[in-house]
Coordinates of N, CA and C in Angstrom, one line a residue:
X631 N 125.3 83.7 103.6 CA 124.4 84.8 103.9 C 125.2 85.8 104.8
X632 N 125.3 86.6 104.6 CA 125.7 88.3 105.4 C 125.1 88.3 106.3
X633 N 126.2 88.3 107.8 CA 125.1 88.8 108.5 C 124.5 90.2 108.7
X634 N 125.2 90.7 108.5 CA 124.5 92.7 107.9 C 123.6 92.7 107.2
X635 N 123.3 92.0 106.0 CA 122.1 91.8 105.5 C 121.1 91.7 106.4
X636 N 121.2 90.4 107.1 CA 120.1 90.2 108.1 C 119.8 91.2 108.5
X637 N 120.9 92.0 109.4 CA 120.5 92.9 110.6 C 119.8 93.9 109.4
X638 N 120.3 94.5 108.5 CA 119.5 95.5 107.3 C 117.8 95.1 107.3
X639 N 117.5 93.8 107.4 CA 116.2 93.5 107.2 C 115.7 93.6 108.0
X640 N 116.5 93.9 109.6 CA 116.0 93.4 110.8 C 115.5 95.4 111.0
X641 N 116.3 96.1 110.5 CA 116.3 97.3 111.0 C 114.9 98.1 109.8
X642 N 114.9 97.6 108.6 CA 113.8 97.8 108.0 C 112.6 97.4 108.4
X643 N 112.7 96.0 109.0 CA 111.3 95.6 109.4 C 110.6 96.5 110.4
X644 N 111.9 97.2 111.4 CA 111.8 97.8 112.5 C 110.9 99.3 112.5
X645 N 111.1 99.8 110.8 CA 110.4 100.7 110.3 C 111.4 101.8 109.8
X646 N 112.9 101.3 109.9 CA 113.2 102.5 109.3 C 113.5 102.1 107.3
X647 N 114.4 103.3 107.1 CA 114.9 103.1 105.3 C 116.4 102.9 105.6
X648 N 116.7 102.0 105.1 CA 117.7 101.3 104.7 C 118.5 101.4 103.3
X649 N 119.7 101.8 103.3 CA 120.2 101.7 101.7 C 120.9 100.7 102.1
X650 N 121.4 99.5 101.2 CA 122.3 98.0 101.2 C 122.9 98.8 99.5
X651 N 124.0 99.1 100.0 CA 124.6 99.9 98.8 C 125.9 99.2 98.3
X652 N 126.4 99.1 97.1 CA 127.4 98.4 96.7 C 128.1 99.3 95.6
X653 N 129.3 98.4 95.3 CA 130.0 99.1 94.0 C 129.7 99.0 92.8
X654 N 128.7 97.8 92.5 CA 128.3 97.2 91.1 C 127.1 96.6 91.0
X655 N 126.5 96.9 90.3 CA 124.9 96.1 90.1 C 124.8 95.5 90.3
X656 N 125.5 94.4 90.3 CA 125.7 92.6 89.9 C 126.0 92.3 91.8
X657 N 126.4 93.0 92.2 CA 126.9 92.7 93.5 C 125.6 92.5 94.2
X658 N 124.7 93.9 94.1 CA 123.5 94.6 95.0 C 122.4 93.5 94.4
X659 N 122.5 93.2 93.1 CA 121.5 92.1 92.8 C 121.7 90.6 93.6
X660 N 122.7 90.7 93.5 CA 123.0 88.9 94.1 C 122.6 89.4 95.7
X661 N 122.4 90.4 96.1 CA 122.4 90.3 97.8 C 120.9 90.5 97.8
X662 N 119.9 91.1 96.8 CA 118.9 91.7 96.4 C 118.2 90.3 96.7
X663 N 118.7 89.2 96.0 CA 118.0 87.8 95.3 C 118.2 86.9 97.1
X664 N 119.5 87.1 97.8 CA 119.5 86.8 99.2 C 117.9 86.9 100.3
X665 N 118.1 88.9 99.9 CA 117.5 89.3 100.9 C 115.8 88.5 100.1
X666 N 115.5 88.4 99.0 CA 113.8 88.3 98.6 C 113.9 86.7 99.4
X667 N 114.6 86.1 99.0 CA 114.2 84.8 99.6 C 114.1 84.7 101.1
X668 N 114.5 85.3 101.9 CA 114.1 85.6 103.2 C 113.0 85.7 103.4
X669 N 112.8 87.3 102.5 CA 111.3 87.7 102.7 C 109.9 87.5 102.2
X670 N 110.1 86.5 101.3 CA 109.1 85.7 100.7 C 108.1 85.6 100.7
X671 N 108.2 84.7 102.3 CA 107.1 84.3 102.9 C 106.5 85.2 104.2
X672 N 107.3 86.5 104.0 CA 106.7 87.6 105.3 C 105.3 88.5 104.1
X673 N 104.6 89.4 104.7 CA 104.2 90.6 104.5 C 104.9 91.6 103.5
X674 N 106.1 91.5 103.1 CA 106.7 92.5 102.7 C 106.5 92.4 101.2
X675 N 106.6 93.5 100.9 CA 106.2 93.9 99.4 C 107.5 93.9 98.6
X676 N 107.7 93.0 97.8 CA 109.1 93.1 96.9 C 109.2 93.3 95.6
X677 N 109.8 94.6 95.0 CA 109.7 95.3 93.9 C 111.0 94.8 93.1
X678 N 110.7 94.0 92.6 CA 111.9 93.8 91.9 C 112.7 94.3 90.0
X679 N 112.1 95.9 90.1 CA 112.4 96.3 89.3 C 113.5 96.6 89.1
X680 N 114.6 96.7 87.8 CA 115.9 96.5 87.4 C 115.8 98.2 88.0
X681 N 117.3 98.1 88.5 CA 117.9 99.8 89.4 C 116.9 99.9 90.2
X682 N 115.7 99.7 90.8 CA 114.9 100.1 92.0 C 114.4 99.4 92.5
X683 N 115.5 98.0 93.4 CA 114.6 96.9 93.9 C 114.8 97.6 95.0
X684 N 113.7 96.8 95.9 CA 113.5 97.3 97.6 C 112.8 95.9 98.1
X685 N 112.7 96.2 98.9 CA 111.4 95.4 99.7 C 111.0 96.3 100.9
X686 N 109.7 96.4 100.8 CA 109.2 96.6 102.2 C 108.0 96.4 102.8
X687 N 108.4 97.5 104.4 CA 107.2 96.1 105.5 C 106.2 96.7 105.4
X688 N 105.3 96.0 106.3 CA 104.3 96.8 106.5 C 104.0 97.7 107.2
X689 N 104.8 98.1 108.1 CA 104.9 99.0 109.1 C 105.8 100.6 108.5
X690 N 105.8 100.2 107.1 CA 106.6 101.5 106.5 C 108.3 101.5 106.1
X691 N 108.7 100.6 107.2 CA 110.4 100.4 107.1 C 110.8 99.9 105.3
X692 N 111.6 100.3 105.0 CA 112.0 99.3 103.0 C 113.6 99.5 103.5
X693 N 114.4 98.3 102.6 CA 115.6 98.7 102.7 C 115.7 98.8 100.5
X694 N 116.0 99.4 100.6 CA 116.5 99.8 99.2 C 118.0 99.2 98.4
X695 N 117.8 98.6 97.3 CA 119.4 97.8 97.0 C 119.4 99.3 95.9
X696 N 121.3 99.1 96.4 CA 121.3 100.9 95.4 C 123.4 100.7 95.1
X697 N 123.2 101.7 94.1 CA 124.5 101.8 94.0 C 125.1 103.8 94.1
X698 N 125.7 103.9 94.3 CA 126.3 105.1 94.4 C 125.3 106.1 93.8
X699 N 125.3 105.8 92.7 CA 124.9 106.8 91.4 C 123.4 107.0 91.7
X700 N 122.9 106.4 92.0 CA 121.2 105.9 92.4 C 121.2 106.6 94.0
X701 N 121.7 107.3 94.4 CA 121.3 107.7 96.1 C 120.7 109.2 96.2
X702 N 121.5 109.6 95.5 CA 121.1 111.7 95.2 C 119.5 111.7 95.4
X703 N 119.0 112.3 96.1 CA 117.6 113.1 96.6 C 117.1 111.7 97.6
X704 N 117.2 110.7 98.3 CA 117.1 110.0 99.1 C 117.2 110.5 100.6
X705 N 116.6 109.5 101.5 CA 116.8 109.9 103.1 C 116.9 108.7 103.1
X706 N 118.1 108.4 103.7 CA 118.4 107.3 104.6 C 118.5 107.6 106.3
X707 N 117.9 106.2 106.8 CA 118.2 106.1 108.3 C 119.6 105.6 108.5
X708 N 119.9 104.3 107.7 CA 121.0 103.9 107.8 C 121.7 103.8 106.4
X709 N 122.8 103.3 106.1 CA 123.6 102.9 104.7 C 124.5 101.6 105.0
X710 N 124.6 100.6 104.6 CA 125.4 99.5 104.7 C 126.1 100.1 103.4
X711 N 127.7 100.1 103.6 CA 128.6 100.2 102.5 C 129.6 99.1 102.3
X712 N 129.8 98.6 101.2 CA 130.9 98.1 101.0 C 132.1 98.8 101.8
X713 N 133.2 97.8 102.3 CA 134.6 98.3 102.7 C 135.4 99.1 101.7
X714 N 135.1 98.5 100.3 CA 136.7 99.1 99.6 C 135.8 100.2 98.5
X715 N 134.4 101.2 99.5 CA 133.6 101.8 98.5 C 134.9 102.9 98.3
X716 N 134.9 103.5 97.1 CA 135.8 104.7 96.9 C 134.9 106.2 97.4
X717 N 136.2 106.8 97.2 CA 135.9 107.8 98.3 C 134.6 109.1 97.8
X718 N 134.7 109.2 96.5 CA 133.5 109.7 96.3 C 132.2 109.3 96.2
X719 N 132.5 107.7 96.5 CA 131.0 106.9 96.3 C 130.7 107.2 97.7
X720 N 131.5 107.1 98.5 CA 131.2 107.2 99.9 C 130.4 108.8 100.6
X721 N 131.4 109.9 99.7 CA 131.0 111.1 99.8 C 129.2 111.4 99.4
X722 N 128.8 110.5 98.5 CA 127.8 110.6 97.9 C 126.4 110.0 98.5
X723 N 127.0 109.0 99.5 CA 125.9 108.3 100.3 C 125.7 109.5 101.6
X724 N 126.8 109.9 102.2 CA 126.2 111.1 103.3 C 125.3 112.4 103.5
X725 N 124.8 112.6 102.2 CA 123.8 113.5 102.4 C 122.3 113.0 102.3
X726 N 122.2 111.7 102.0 CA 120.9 111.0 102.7 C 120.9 110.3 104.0
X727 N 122.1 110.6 104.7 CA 121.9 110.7 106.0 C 121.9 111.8 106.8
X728 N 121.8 112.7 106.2 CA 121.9 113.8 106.8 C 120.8 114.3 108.0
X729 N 119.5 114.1 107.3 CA 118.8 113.9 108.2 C 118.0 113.4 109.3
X730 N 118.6 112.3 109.0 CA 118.3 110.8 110.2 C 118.6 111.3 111.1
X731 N 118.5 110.8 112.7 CA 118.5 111.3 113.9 C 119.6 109.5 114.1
X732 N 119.6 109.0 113.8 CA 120.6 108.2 113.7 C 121.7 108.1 112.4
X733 N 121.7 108.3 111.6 CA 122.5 108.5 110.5 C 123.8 107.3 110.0
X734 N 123.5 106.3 110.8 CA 124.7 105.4 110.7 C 125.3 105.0 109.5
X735 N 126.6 104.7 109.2 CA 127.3 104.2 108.5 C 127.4 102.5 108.7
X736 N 127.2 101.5 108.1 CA 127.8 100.6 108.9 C 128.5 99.7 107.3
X737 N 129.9 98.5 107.8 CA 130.1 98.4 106.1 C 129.6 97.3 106.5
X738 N 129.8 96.2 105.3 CA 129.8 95.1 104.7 C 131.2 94.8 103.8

């Protein structure tokens, strides 16, 4: 288990939006199937639709599993990115942080 995942869940439960963003479907899903078994047995609502899983709490916070291409018209508080994301995937995650008052980057 990631510990960035954790903290991702810890920072959605907390109420904000969360993207857990990767290079490949298959990546965001295997972390997707991580994070549901966590949250299982909480309150949280988990959507496990193919391209639009999330979970979220009840307090409002979701973290969203997403890939590059999937982020355009979004508000993120934070974005967990892959290390080796390329440079336009990366370009493409900062305008849903634009508006956050925290806006963090953090990788995985």
């Amino acid at each position: 288990m990631k510990l960035e995942l954790i903290q991702a869940l810890g920072r959605a439960a907390e109420g904000q939006t969360i993207g857990w963003i990767g290079n490949r479907w298959h990546e965001v899903s295997d972390d997707f199937q991580a994070a549901d078994s966590i949250c299982r047995s909480s309150a949280a609502t988990i959507r496990r639709t193919n391209g639009a899983q999330e979970i979220t709490f009840p307090n409002g916070g979701r973290i969203l599993f997403l890939i590059p291409q999937r982020i355009r018209g979004l508000r993120l508080d934070r974005a967990y990115v892959p290390g080796g994301l390329a440079d336009d995937a990366f370009i493409a995650v900062l305008p849903a942080l634009a508006t956050s008052k925290d806006g963090a980057v953090v990788y995985h």
